[in-house]
Amino acid sequence: MKPKLLVVAPTTDAMTSRLGKAFEMIPLSATDGEDALLAAHGDRIVAVLTDGHLGLAPNLMAQLPNLAVIAANGVGYDAIDVGAAADQGVVVTHTPDVLNDEVANCAILLWMATARRLVPNDAYVRAGRWPIEGNTGLTDPIQNRTVGIVGYGRIGQTIARRAAAFDAEILYHARSAKDAPGEFCPDLVEMAARSDVLIVITPGGPATRHLINVDVLAALGPQGILVNIARGSVVDEAALIAALTDGTLGGAGLDVFENEPQVPAALIAMDNVVLTPHIGSATTATRAAMGALVCDNLLSYLEHGTVLTPVPEHSDLKPRPIGESV
Ligand code: DGY
């Protein structure tokens, strides 16, 4: 009998094909409620495949006595209680590195589209207004800007390299100074005041909730642009809407939202914001690489009893061997 894999997040055909050979895959969506799931499969589920948004309900995790690995398809894992998992002897994995380039590219895309008013300019041409009303207004430059990066891990540093190609001065805010180019700014408000563009790429979760608040937005100022490619929770969305509405902030490029996929009507009505539906890593190649890494982690557990890319908090943990219950 194959060990069971509870599948919470969507999988591609390539993932299903690889994982289906080694696991009996149990899609959560196909089960008839939690009680039925636990009665039919509970003690044979050794792994869960989820993502950073769907996570795994702590109550369900606690009722899976043989659970050893939770594999998240994504670099973020804020919806998974990694502390509770560790207490239960469960190792959480994620998909770092393989998405650095495209998430960084998306951040730059949002910055440039916002600064150069790409979306309103496109709409202007499509509406046939150019020959009648003439040229549109001038926009903010891209070259020689000061770019403040909030979160200076692998993706943050990739964004910095991209921005450097446009002669940007790079500032960054993180818990500590990094051995990487750019100026470390321990005070976020001061950094925002010096920045033309503030790009947010820090993990979500309680520690960073509303890190970008009314003071940071005011410091960024009427010419400033905010880009959020991290998690909606990191930005105080009500304060952001107020700042964009009264002109305290110049513009915003947003890939993530506090209550996604719901996006506030106030943001939708603004032409100084660019809105995308959480597509930072959503290219064919990157999503294929992420899916492959999820599979590699799960299959490595079955074949070798270890995982490849545990979340940093679990880097010293080893998953329990199959059959060794809590
Ligand atoms: C991630 O990897 O965390 C991205 O947000 C995609 O879900």
GROMACS .gro file of C-alpha atoms and ligand atoms in nm, residues 53 73-76 99 231 278 281 287 290, ligand 1:
model
   18
   53HIS     CA    1  -0.210   3.084   0.130
   73ASN     CA    2   0.427   2.518  -0.325
   74GLY     CA    3   0.570   2.869  -0.290
   75VAL     CA    4   0.841   3.051  -0.105
   76GLY     CA    5   0.594   3.205   0.144
   99LEU     CA    6   1.130   3.195  -0.825
  231ARG     CA    7   0.198   3.980   0.104
  278HIS     CA    8  -0.071   3.779  -0.732
  281SER     CA    9   0.602   3.383  -0.976
  287ARG     CA   10   0.579   2.743  -1.178
  290MET     CA   11   0.839   2.525  -0.816
  327DGY     C1   12   0.504   3.254  -0.305
  327DGY     O1   13   0.582   3.175  -0.356
  327DGY     O2   14   0.491   3.264  -0.182
  327DGY     C2   15   0.425   3.338  -0.395
  327DGY     O3   16   0.347   3.428  -0.330
  327DGY     C3   17   0.343   3.252  -0.488
  327DGY     O4   18   0.237   3.199  -0.420
   0.00000   0.00000   0.00000
